[in-house]
């Protein structure tokens, strides 16, 4: 779309310059400049509209978020998922952040293995998951 707009813009500019030389008037050149500005605005809106869902900071759809939460909740060392958030950090990249409370009497080694397993399973569940951050707490 961008390349097509650029080629159309070049044709408009060339037409404006040619008409300026033929008619000995600056009006065709000015009109061509305005048309190029309109073309750029239309192109910008045309590109922004379909990509609005992937704006940085926008959350994943709720069904995908629930899927990620089920993965974290299925971990045998996790007692409770306090919150889980997944937001876009790029067009096709999502960052997942979760605050979890481990089960009592879980060793550090077990917890570390579980966190690695959760990270791996979240990344495998969706091609969009770029980073996973897990906050372990005993509060709440």
PDB file of N, CA and C in Angstrom, residues 3-100:
ATOM      1  N   UNK A   3       3.969   1.560  -1.110  1.00  0.00           N
ATOM      2  CA  UNK A   3       4.659   1.704  -2.394  1.00  0.00           C
ATOM      3  C   UNK A   3       3.718   2.230  -3.473  1.00  0.00           C
ATOM      4  N   UNK A   4       2.491   1.746  -3.464  1.00  0.00           N
ATOM      5  CA  UNK A   4       1.508   2.230  -4.443  1.00  0.00           C
ATOM      6  C   UNK A   4       1.235   3.711  -4.246  1.00  0.00           C
ATOM      7  N   UNK A   5       1.093   4.124  -2.984  1.00  0.00           N
ATOM      8  CA  UNK A   5       0.861   5.538  -2.692  1.00  0.00           C
ATOM      9  C   UNK A   5       2.050   6.382  -3.138  1.00  0.00           C
ATOM     10  N   UNK A   6       3.264   5.868  -2.952  1.00  0.00           N
ATOM     11  CA  UNK A   6       4.462   6.607  -3.367  1.00  0.00           C
ATOM     12  C   UNK A   6       4.489   6.775  -4.893  1.00  0.00           C
ATOM     13  N   UNK A   7       4.166   5.710  -5.616  1.00  0.00           N
ATOM     14  CA  UNK A   7       4.151   5.801  -7.077  1.00  0.00           C
ATOM     15  C   UNK A   7       3.064   6.759  -7.577  1.00  0.00           C
ATOM     16  N   UNK A   8       1.906   6.703  -6.966  1.00  0.00           N
ATOM     17  CA  UNK A   8       0.822   7.630  -7.331  1.00  0.00           C
ATOM     18  C   UNK A   8       1.243   9.062  -7.028  1.00  0.00           C
ATOM     19  N   UNK A   9       1.906   9.264  -5.899  1.00  0.00           N
ATOM     20  CA  UNK A   9       2.395  10.596  -5.532  1.00  0.00           C
ATOM     21  C   UNK A   9       3.397  11.132  -6.541  1.00  0.00           C
ATOM     22  N   UNK A  10       4.281  10.262  -7.015  1.00  0.00           N
ATOM     23  CA  UNK A  10       5.265  10.670  -8.035  1.00  0.00           C
ATOM     24  C   UNK A  10       4.552  11.071  -9.322  1.00  0.00           C
ATOM     25  N   UNK A  11       3.544  10.307  -9.713  1.00  0.00           N
ATOM     26  CA  UNK A  11       2.785  10.630 -10.930  1.00  0.00           C
ATOM     27  C   UNK A  11       2.043  11.961 -10.783  1.00  0.00           C
ATOM     28  N   UNK A  12       1.460  12.192  -9.621  1.00  0.00           N
ATOM     29  CA  UNK A  12       0.761  13.465  -9.385  1.00  0.00           C
ATOM     30  C   UNK A  12       1.748  14.625  -9.450  1.00  0.00           C
ATOM     31  N   UNK A  13       2.907  14.443  -8.803  1.00  0.00           N
ATOM     32  CA  UNK A  13       3.925  15.508  -8.818  1.00  0.00           C
ATOM     33  C   UNK A  13       4.418  15.772 -10.241  1.00  0.00           C
ATOM     34  N   UNK A  14       4.667  14.720 -10.986  1.00  0.00           N
ATOM     35  CA  UNK A  14       5.143  14.884 -12.367  1.00  0.00           C
ATOM     36  C   UNK A  14       4.082  15.571 -13.220  1.00  0.00           C
ATOM     37  N   UNK A  15       2.823  15.172 -13.017  1.00  0.00           N
ATOM     38  CA  UNK A  15       1.733  15.819 -13.763  1.00  0.00           C
ATOM     39  C   UNK A  15       1.612  17.293 -13.417  1.00  0.00           C
ATOM     40  N   UNK A  16       1.740  17.617 -12.140  1.00  0.00           N
ATOM     41  CA  UNK A  16       1.685  19.020 -11.714  1.00  0.00           C
ATOM     42  C   UNK A  16       2.807  19.848 -12.301  1.00  0.00           C
ATOM     43  N   UNK A  17       4.019  19.282 -12.316  1.00  0.00           N
ATOM     44  CA  UNK A  17       5.161  20.003 -12.889  1.00  0.00           C
ATOM     45  C   UNK A  17       5.008  20.166 -14.402  1.00  0.00           C
ATOM     46  N   UNK A  18       4.518  19.115 -15.064  1.00  0.00           N
ATOM     47  CA  UNK A  18       4.327  19.197 -16.519  1.00  0.00           C
ATOM     48  C   UNK A  18       3.275  20.246 -16.863  1.00  0.00           C
ATOM     49  N   UNK A  19       2.165  20.238 -16.152  1.00  0.00           N
ATOM     50  CA  UNK A  19       1.120  21.241 -16.413  1.00  0.00           C
ATOM     51  C   UNK A  19       1.596  22.658 -16.084  1.00  0.00           C
ATOM     52  N   UNK A  20       2.447  22.774 -15.094  1.00  0.00           N
ATOM     53  CA  UNK A  20       3.003  24.088 -14.765  1.00  0.00           C
ATOM     54  C   UNK A  20       3.828  24.625 -15.934  1.00  0.00           C
ATOM     55  N   UNK A  21       4.636  23.771 -16.552  1.00  0.00           N
ATOM     56  CA  UNK A  21       5.449  24.189 -17.682  1.00  0.00           C
ATOM     57  C   UNK A  21       4.588  24.511 -18.911  1.00  0.00           C
ATOM     58  N   UNK A  22       3.578  23.681 -19.143  1.00  0.00           N
ATOM     59  CA  UNK A  22       2.725  23.877 -20.323  1.00  0.00           C
ATOM     60  C   UNK A  22       1.865  25.125 -20.181  1.00  0.00           C
ATOM     61  N   UNK A  23       1.245  25.286 -19.006  1.00  0.00           N
ATOM     62  CA  UNK A  23       0.312  26.407 -18.793  1.00  0.00           C
ATOM     63  C   UNK A  23       0.998  27.675 -18.297  1.00  0.00           C
ATOM     64  N   UNK A  24       2.254  27.600 -17.940  1.00  0.00           N
ATOM     65  CA  UNK A  24       3.006  28.743 -17.407  1.00  0.00           C
ATOM     66  C   UNK A  24       2.281  29.353 -16.199  1.00  0.00           C
ATOM     67  N   UNK A  25       1.800  28.440 -15.338  1.00  0.00           N
ATOM     68  CA  UNK A  25       1.070  28.863 -14.145  1.00  0.00           C
ATOM     69  C   UNK A  25       1.518  27.976 -12.979  1.00  0.00           C
ATOM     70  N   UNK A  26       1.531  28.552 -11.783  1.00  0.00           N
ATOM     71  CA  UNK A  26       1.913  27.797 -10.586  1.00  0.00           C
ATOM     72  C   UNK A  26       0.731  27.034  -9.982  1.00  0.00           C
ATOM     73  N   UNK A  27      -0.465  27.262 -10.488  1.00  0.00           N
ATOM     74  CA  UNK A  27      -1.672  26.628  -9.938  1.00  0.00           C
ATOM     75  C   UNK A  27      -1.633  25.099 -10.039  1.00  0.00           C
ATOM     76  N   UNK A  28      -1.284  24.491 -11.187  1.00  0.00           N
ATOM     77  CA  UNK A  28      -1.247  23.020 -11.244  1.00  0.00           C
ATOM     78  C   UNK A  28      -0.264  22.408 -10.247  1.00  0.00           C
ATOM     79  N   UNK A  29       0.859  23.075 -10.035  1.00  0.00           N
ATOM     80  CA  UNK A  29       1.855  22.595  -9.079  1.00  0.00           C
ATOM     81  C   UNK A  29       1.284  22.637  -7.663  1.00  0.00           C
ATOM     82  N   UNK A  30       0.581  23.711  -7.321  1.00  0.00           N
ATOM     83  CA  UNK A  30      -0.027  23.844  -5.993  1.00  0.00           C
ATOM     84  C   UNK A  30      -1.125  22.794  -5.792  1.00  0.00           C
ATOM     85  N   UNK A  31      -1.935  22.589  -6.811  1.00  0.00           N
ATOM     86  CA  UNK A  31      -3.001  21.581  -6.714  1.00  0.00           C
ATOM     87  C   UNK A  31      -2.396  20.188  -6.551  1.00  0.00           C
ATOM     88  N   UNK A  32      -1.314  19.898  -7.270  1.00  0.00           N
ATOM     89  CA  UNK A  32      -0.635  18.600  -7.141  1.00  0.00           C
ATOM     90  C   UNK A  32      -0.112  18.409  -5.715  1.00  0.00           C
ATOM     91  N   UNK A  33       0.420  19.474  -5.121  1.00  0.00           N
ATOM     92  CA  UNK A  33       0.910  19.397  -3.743  1.00  0.00           C
ATOM     93  C   UNK A  33      -0.226  19.066  -2.778  1.00  0.00           C
ATOM     94  N   UNK A  34      -1.375  19.707  -2.965  1.00  0.00           N
ATOM     95  CA  UNK A  34      -2.535  19.419  -2.116  1.00  0.00           C
ATOM     96  C   UNK A  34      -3.006  17.971  -2.301  1.00  0.00           C
ATOM     97  N   UNK A  35      -3.041  17.518  -3.552  1.00  0.00           N
ATOM     98  CA  UNK A  35      -3.458  16.135  -3.813  1.00  0.00           C
ATOM     99  C   UNK A  35      -2.515  15.125  -3.176  1.00  0.00           C
ATOM    100  N   UNK A  36      -1.234  15.427  -3.200  1.00  0.00           N
ATOM    101  CA  UNK A  36      -0.256  14.536  -2.560  1.00  0.00           C
ATOM    102  C   UNK A  36      -0.484  14.509  -1.046  1.00  0.00           C
ATOM    103  N   UNK A  37      -0.777  15.643  -0.453  1.00  0.00           N
ATOM    104  CA  UNK A  37      -1.080  15.698   0.980  1.00  0.00           C
ATOM    105  C   UNK A  37      -2.307  14.879   1.333  1.00  0.00           C
ATOM    106  N   UNK A  38      -3.340  14.965   0.505  1.00  0.00           N
ATOM    107  CA  UNK A  38      -4.553  14.173   0.716  1.00  0.00           C
ATOM    108  C   UNK A  38      -4.247  12.684   0.569  1.00  0.00           C
ATOM    109  N   UNK A  39      -3.436  12.350  -0.444  1.00  0.00           N
ATOM    110  CA  UNK A  39      -3.039  10.961  -0.658  1.00  0.00           C
ATOM    111  C   UNK A  39      -2.292  10.410   0.561  1.00  0.00           C
ATOM    112  N   UNK A  40      -1.398  11.199   1.127  1.00  0.00           N
ATOM    113  CA  UNK A  40      -0.649  10.765   2.307  1.00  0.00           C
ATOM    114  C   UNK A  40      -1.574  10.546   3.501  1.00  0.00           C
ATOM    115  N   UNK A  41      -2.554  11.432   3.677  1.00  0.00           N
ATOM    116  CA  UNK A  41      -3.503  11.290   4.784  1.00  0.00           C
ATOM    117  C   UNK A  41      -4.349  10.029   4.623  1.00  0.00           C
ATOM    118  N   UNK A  42      -4.833   9.790   3.413  1.00  0.00           N
ATOM    119  CA  UNK A  42      -5.636   8.589   3.151  1.00  0.00           C
ATOM    120  C   UNK A  42      -4.802   7.328   3.386  1.00  0.00           C
ATOM    121  N   UNK A  43      -3.555   7.351   2.956  1.00  0.00           N
ATOM    122  CA  UNK A  43      -2.674   6.202   3.151  1.00  0.00           C
ATOM    123  C   UNK A  43      -2.430   5.950   4.634  1.00  0.00           C
ATOM    124  N   UNK A  44      -2.199   7.013   5.392  1.00  0.00           N
ATOM    125  CA  UNK A  44      -1.959   6.866   6.828  1.00  0.00           C
ATOM    126  C   UNK A  44      -3.175   6.261   7.525  1.00  0.00           C
ATOM    127  N   UNK A  45      -4.357   6.755   7.233  1.00  0.00           N
ATOM    128  CA  UNK A  45      -5.567   6.201   7.851  1.00  0.00           C
ATOM    129  C   UNK A  45      -5.813   4.770   7.375  1.00  0.00           C
ATOM    130  N   UNK A  46      -5.550   4.519   6.097  1.00  0.00           N
ATOM    131  CA  UNK A  46      -5.738   3.177   5.558  1.00  0.00           C
ATOM    132  C   UNK A  46      -4.829   2.150   6.202  1.00  0.00           C
ATOM    133  N   UNK A  47      -3.611   2.554   6.554  1.00  0.00           N
ATOM    134  CA  UNK A  47      -2.679   1.640   7.209  1.00  0.00           C
ATOM    135  C   UNK A  47      -2.961   1.513   8.708  1.00  0.00           C
ATOM    136  N   UNK A  48      -3.401   2.585   9.327  1.00  0.00           N
ATOM    137  CA  UNK A  48      -3.622   2.578  10.773  1.00  0.00           C
ATOM    138  C   UNK A  48      -4.856   1.786  11.166  1.00  0.00           C
ATOM    139  N   UNK A  49      -5.877   1.826  10.352  1.00  0.00           N
ATOM    140  CA  UNK A  49      -7.151   1.181  10.697  1.00  0.00           C
ATOM    141  C   UNK A  49      -7.024  -0.319  10.961  1.00  0.00           C
ATOM    142  N   UNK A  50      -6.465  -1.112  10.042  1.00  0.00           N
ATOM    143  CA  UNK A  50      -6.385  -2.551  10.316  1.00  0.00           C
ATOM    144  C   UNK A  50      -5.378  -2.921  11.402  1.00  0.00           C
ATOM    145  N   UNK A  51      -4.444  -2.032  11.692  1.00  0.00           N
ATOM    146  CA  UNK A  51      -3.429  -2.325  12.701  1.00  0.00           C
ATOM    147  C   UNK A  51      -3.785  -1.791  14.081  1.00  0.00           C
ATOM    148  N   UNK A  52      -4.962  -1.201  14.233  1.00  0.00           N
ATOM    149  CA  UNK A  52      -5.362  -0.606  15.511  1.00  0.00           C
ATOM    150  C   UNK A  52      -5.395  -1.641  16.627  1.00  0.00           C
ATOM    151  N   UNK A  53      -5.728  -2.889  16.310  1.00  0.00           N
ATOM    152  CA  UNK A  53      -5.776  -3.930  17.337  1.00  0.00           C
ATOM    153  C   UNK A  53      -4.396  -4.263  17.891  1.00  0.00           C
ATOM    154  N   UNK A  54      -3.367  -3.922  17.161  1.00  0.00           N
ATOM    155  CA  UNK A  54      -2.025  -4.269  17.585  1.00  0.00           C
ATOM    156  C   UNK A  54      -1.266  -3.077  18.166  1.00  0.00           C
ATOM    157  N   UNK A  55      -1.993  -2.056  18.568  1.00  0.00           N
ATOM    158  CA  UNK A  55      -1.339  -0.903  19.163  1.00  0.00           C
ATOM    159  C   UNK A  55      -0.616  -1.313  20.434  1.00  0.00           C
ATOM    160  N   UNK A  56       0.516  -0.720  20.665  1.00  0.00           N
ATOM    161  CA  UNK A  56       1.298  -1.030  21.851  1.00  0.00           C
ATOM    162  C   UNK A  56       0.485  -0.691  23.095  1.00  0.00           C
ATOM    163  N   UNK A  57       0.460  -1.613  24.041  1.00  0.00           N
ATOM    164  CA  UNK A  57      -0.253  -1.393  25.284  1.00  0.00           C
ATOM    165  C   UNK A  57      -1.663  -1.953  25.299  1.00  0.00           C
ATOM    166  N   UNK A  58      -2.135  -2.413  24.177  1.00  0.00           N
ATOM    167  CA  UNK A  58      -3.481  -2.990  24.121  1.00  0.00           C
ATOM    168  C   UNK A  58      -3.430  -4.426  24.641  1.00  0.00           C
ATOM    169  N   UNK A  59      -4.428  -4.810  25.414  1.00  0.00           N
ATOM    170  CA  UNK A  59      -4.470  -6.136  26.010  1.00  0.00           C
ATOM    171  C   UNK A  59      -4.903  -7.186  24.994  1.00  0.00           C
ATOM    172  N   UNK A  60      -4.518  -8.409  25.255  1.00  0.00           N
ATOM    173  CA  UNK A  60      -4.967  -9.539  24.434  1.00  0.00           C
ATOM    174  C   UNK A  60      -6.476  -9.720  24.594  1.00  0.00           C
ATOM    175  N   UNK A  61      -7.132 -10.302  23.614  1.00  0.00           N
ATOM    176  CA  UNK A  61      -8.555 -10.618  23.769  1.00  0.00           C
ATOM    177  C   UNK A  61      -8.765 -11.543  24.973  1.00  0.00           C
ATOM    178  N   UNK A  62      -9.923 -11.432  25.614  1.00  0.00           N
ATOM    179  CA  UNK A  62     -10.173 -12.143  26.865  1.00  0.00           C
ATOM    180  C   UNK A  62     -10.062 -13.659  26.734  1.00  0.00           C
ATOM    181  N   UNK A  63     -10.477 -14.237  25.591  1.00  0.00           N
ATOM    182  CA  UNK A  63     -10.389 -15.695  25.453  1.00  0.00           C
ATOM    183  C   UNK A  63      -8.933 -16.165  25.435  1.00  0.00           C
ATOM    184  N   UNK A  64      -8.038 -15.395  24.822  1.00  0.00           N
ATOM    185  CA  UNK A  64      -6.615 -15.758  24.825  1.00  0.00           C
ATOM    186  C   UNK A  64      -6.007 -15.547  26.206  1.00  0.00           C
ATOM    187  N   UNK A  65      -6.460 -14.498  26.893  1.00  0.00           N
ATOM    188  CA  UNK A  65      -5.979 -14.221  28.245  1.00  0.00           C
ATOM    189  C   UNK A  65      -6.377 -15.357  29.189  1.00  0.00           C
ATOM    190  N   UNK A  66      -7.593 -15.846  29.059  1.00  0.00           N
ATOM    191  CA  UNK A  66      -8.053 -16.970  29.891  1.00  0.00           C
ATOM    192  C   UNK A  66      -7.243 -18.233  29.606  1.00  0.00           C
ATOM    193  N   UNK A  67      -6.899 -18.441  28.356  1.00  0.00           N
ATOM    194  CA  UNK A  67      -6.083 -19.589  27.982  1.00  0.00           C
ATOM    195  C   UNK A  67      -4.714 -19.531  28.658  1.00  0.00           C
ATOM    196  N   UNK A  68      -4.109 -18.344  28.664  1.00  0.00           N
ATOM    197  CA  UNK A  68      -2.811 -18.168  29.319  1.00  0.00           C
ATOM    198  C   UNK A  68      -2.937 -18.366  30.826  1.00  0.00           C
ATOM    199  N   UNK A  69      -4.029 -17.855  31.401  1.00  0.00           N
ATOM    200  CA  UNK A  69      -4.226 -17.990  32.847  1.00  0.00           C
ATOM    201  C   UNK A  69      -4.394 -19.460  33.233  1.00  0.00           C
ATOM    202  N   UNK A  70      -5.088 -20.236  32.424  1.00  0.00           N
ATOM    203  CA  UNK A  70      -5.259 -21.667  32.709  1.00  0.00           C
ATOM    204  C   UNK A  70      -3.913 -22.389  32.728  1.00  0.00           C
ATOM    205  N   UNK A  71      -3.018 -21.973  31.861  1.00  0.00           N
ATOM    206  CA  UNK A  71      -1.683 -22.581  31.834  1.00  0.00           C
ATOM    207  C   UNK A  71      -0.960 -22.319  33.140  1.00  0.00           C
ATOM    208  N   UNK A  72      -1.024 -21.070  33.616  1.00  0.00           N
ATOM    209  CA  UNK A  72      -0.342 -20.715  34.865  1.00  0.00           C
ATOM    210  C   UNK A  72      -1.011 -21.427  36.043  1.00  0.00           C
ATOM    211  N   UNK A  73      -2.341 -21.461  36.065  1.00  0.00           N
ATOM    212  CA  UNK A  73      -3.065 -22.104  37.167  1.00  0.00           C
ATOM    213  C   UNK A  73      -2.832 -23.610  37.214  1.00  0.00           C
ATOM    214  N   UNK A  74      -2.523 -24.221  36.090  1.00  0.00           N
ATOM    215  CA  UNK A  74      -2.327 -25.674  36.051  1.00  0.00           C
ATOM    216  C   UNK A  74      -0.996 -26.110  36.653  1.00  0.00           C
ATOM    217  N   UNK A  75      -0.144 -25.162  36.954  1.00  0.00           N
ATOM    218  CA  UNK A  75       1.156 -25.495  37.540  1.00  0.00           C
ATOM    219  C   UNK A  75       0.950 -26.053  38.953  1.00  0.00           C
ATOM    220  N   UNK A  76       1.549 -27.198  39.263  1.00  0.00           N
ATOM    221  CA  UNK A  76       1.310 -27.839  40.559  1.00  0.00           C
ATOM    222  C   UNK A  76       1.852 -27.068  41.768  1.00  0.00           C
ATOM    223  N   UNK A  77       2.787 -26.155  41.558  1.00  0.00           N
ATOM    224  CA  UNK A  77       3.338 -25.415  42.696  1.00  0.00           C
ATOM    225  C   UNK A  77       2.653 -24.067  42.916  1.00  0.00           C
ATOM    226  N   UNK A  78       1.691 -23.706  42.066  1.00  0.00           N
ATOM    227  CA  UNK A  78       1.007 -22.414  42.184  1.00  0.00           C
ATOM    228  C   UNK A  78      -0.310 -22.600  42.931  1.00  0.00           C
ATOM    229  N   UNK A  79      -0.467 -21.875  44.012  1.00  0.00           N
ATOM    230  CA  UNK A  79      -1.712 -21.911  44.777  1.00  0.00           C
ATOM    231  C   UNK A  79      -2.760 -20.986  44.165  1.00  0.00           C
ATOM    232  N   UNK A  80      -2.291 -19.778  43.757  1.00  0.00           N
ATOM    233  CA  UNK A  80      -3.244 -18.789  43.245  1.00  0.00           C
ATOM    234  C   UNK A  80      -2.561 -17.855  42.252  1.00  0.00           C
ATOM    235  N   UNK A  81      -3.282 -17.531  41.195  1.00  0.00           N
ATOM    236  CA  UNK A  81      -2.838 -16.484  40.275  1.00  0.00           C
ATOM    237  C   UNK A  81      -3.530 -15.208  40.730  1.00  0.00           C
ATOM    238  N   UNK A  82      -2.770 -14.274  41.256  1.00  0.00           N
ATOM    239  CA  UNK A  82      -3.342 -13.039  41.782  1.00  0.00           C
ATOM    240  C   UNK A  82      -3.808 -12.152  40.634  1.00  0.00           C
ATOM    241  N   UNK A  83      -2.975 -11.993  39.642  1.00  0.00           N
ATOM    242  CA  UNK A  83      -3.395 -11.315  38.407  1.00  0.00           C
ATOM    243  C   UNK A  83      -2.508 -11.760  37.268  1.00  0.00           C
ATOM    244  N   UNK A  84      -3.046 -11.637  36.087  1.00  0.00           N
ATOM    245  CA  UNK A  84      -2.299 -11.965  34.876  1.00  0.00           C
ATOM    246  C   UNK A  84      -2.680 -10.938  33.825  1.00  0.00           C
ATOM    247  N   UNK A  85      -1.682 -10.387  33.193  1.00  0.00           N
ATOM    248  CA  UNK A  85      -1.910  -9.372  32.166  1.00  0.00           C
ATOM    249  C   UNK A  85      -1.032  -9.696  30.967  1.00  0.00           C
ATOM    250  N   UNK A  86      -1.583  -9.497  29.780  1.00  0.00           N
ATOM    251  CA  UNK A  86      -0.819  -9.703  28.548  1.00  0.00           C
ATOM    252  C   UNK A  86      -1.125  -8.543  27.609  1.00  0.00           C
ATOM    253  N   UNK A  87      -0.090  -7.799  27.243  1.00  0.00           N
ATOM    254  CA  UNK A  87      -0.272  -6.617  26.390  1.00  0.00           C
ATOM    255  C   UNK A  87       0.674  -6.678  25.194  1.00  0.00           C
ATOM    256  N   UNK A  88       0.238  -6.040  24.126  1.00  0.00           N
ATOM    257  CA  UNK A  88       1.065  -5.967  22.922  1.00  0.00           C
ATOM    258  C   UNK A  88       2.212  -4.994  23.146  1.00  0.00           C
ATOM    259  N   UNK A  89       3.417  -5.430  22.740  1.00  0.00           N
ATOM    260  CA  UNK A  89       4.581  -4.544  22.769  1.00  0.00           C
ATOM    261  C   UNK A  89       5.072  -4.283  21.355  1.00  0.00           C
ATOM    262  N   UNK A  90       4.384  -4.849  20.388  1.00  0.00           N
ATOM    263  CA  UNK A  90       4.698  -4.688  18.977  1.00  0.00           C
ATOM    264  C   UNK A  90       3.576  -5.288  18.162  1.00  0.00           C
ATOM    265  N   UNK A  91       3.675  -5.220  16.847  1.00  0.00           N
ATOM    266  CA  UNK A  91       2.587  -5.715  15.998  1.00  0.00           C
ATOM    267  C   UNK A  91       2.224  -7.172  16.247  1.00  0.00           C
ATOM    268  N   UNK A  92       3.189  -8.017  16.499  1.00  0.00           N
ATOM    269  CA  UNK A  92       2.917  -9.432  16.729  1.00  0.00           C
ATOM    270  C   UNK A  92       3.698  -9.955  17.919  1.00  0.00           C
ATOM    271  N   UNK A  93       3.872  -9.106  18.926  1.00  0.00           N
ATOM    272  CA  UNK A  93       4.601  -9.506  20.126  1.00  0.00           C
ATOM    273  C   UNK A  93       3.799  -9.117  21.358  1.00  0.00           C
ATOM    274  N   UNK A  94       3.695 -10.080  22.273  1.00  0.00           N
ATOM    275  CA  UNK A  94       2.946  -9.870  23.504  1.00  0.00           C
ATOM    276  C   UNK A  94       3.861 -10.132  24.684  1.00  0.00           C
ATOM    277  N   UNK A  95       3.707  -9.326  25.716  1.00  0.00           N
ATOM    278  CA  UNK A  95       4.427  -9.549  26.957  1.00  0.00           C
ATOM    279  C   UNK A  95       3.398 -10.009  27.991  1.00  0.00           C
ATOM    280  N   UNK A  96       3.734 -11.073  28.705  1.00  0.00           N
ATOM    281  CA  UNK A  96       2.842 -11.631  29.719  1.00  0.00           C
ATOM    282  C   UNK A  96       3.461 -11.365  31.088  1.00  0.00           C
ATOM    283  N   UNK A  97       2.665 -10.786  31.987  1.00  0.00           N
ATOM    284  CA  UNK A  97       3.113 -10.533  33.354  1.00  0.00           C
ATOM    285  C   UNK A  97       2.076 -11.115  34.304  1.00  0.00           C
ATOM    286  N   UNK A  98       2.556 -11.860  35.293  1.00  0.00           N
ATOM    287  CA  UNK A  98       1.645 -12.486  36.245  1.00  0.00           C
ATOM    288  C   UNK A  98       2.221 -12.390  37.647  1.00  0.00           C
ATOM    289  N   UNK A  99       1.325 -12.229  38.606  1.00  0.00           N
ATOM    290  CA  UNK A  99       1.705 -12.265  40.014  1.00  0.00           C
ATOM    291  C   UNK A  99       1.062 -13.518  40.585  1.00  0.00           C
ATOM    292  N   UNK A 100       1.883 -14.395  41.136  1.00  0.00           N
ATOM    293  CA  UNK A 100       1.396 -15.683  41.619  1.00  0.00           C
ATOM    294  C   UNK A 100       1.820 -15.920  43.065  1.00  0.00           C
TER     295      UNK A 100
END
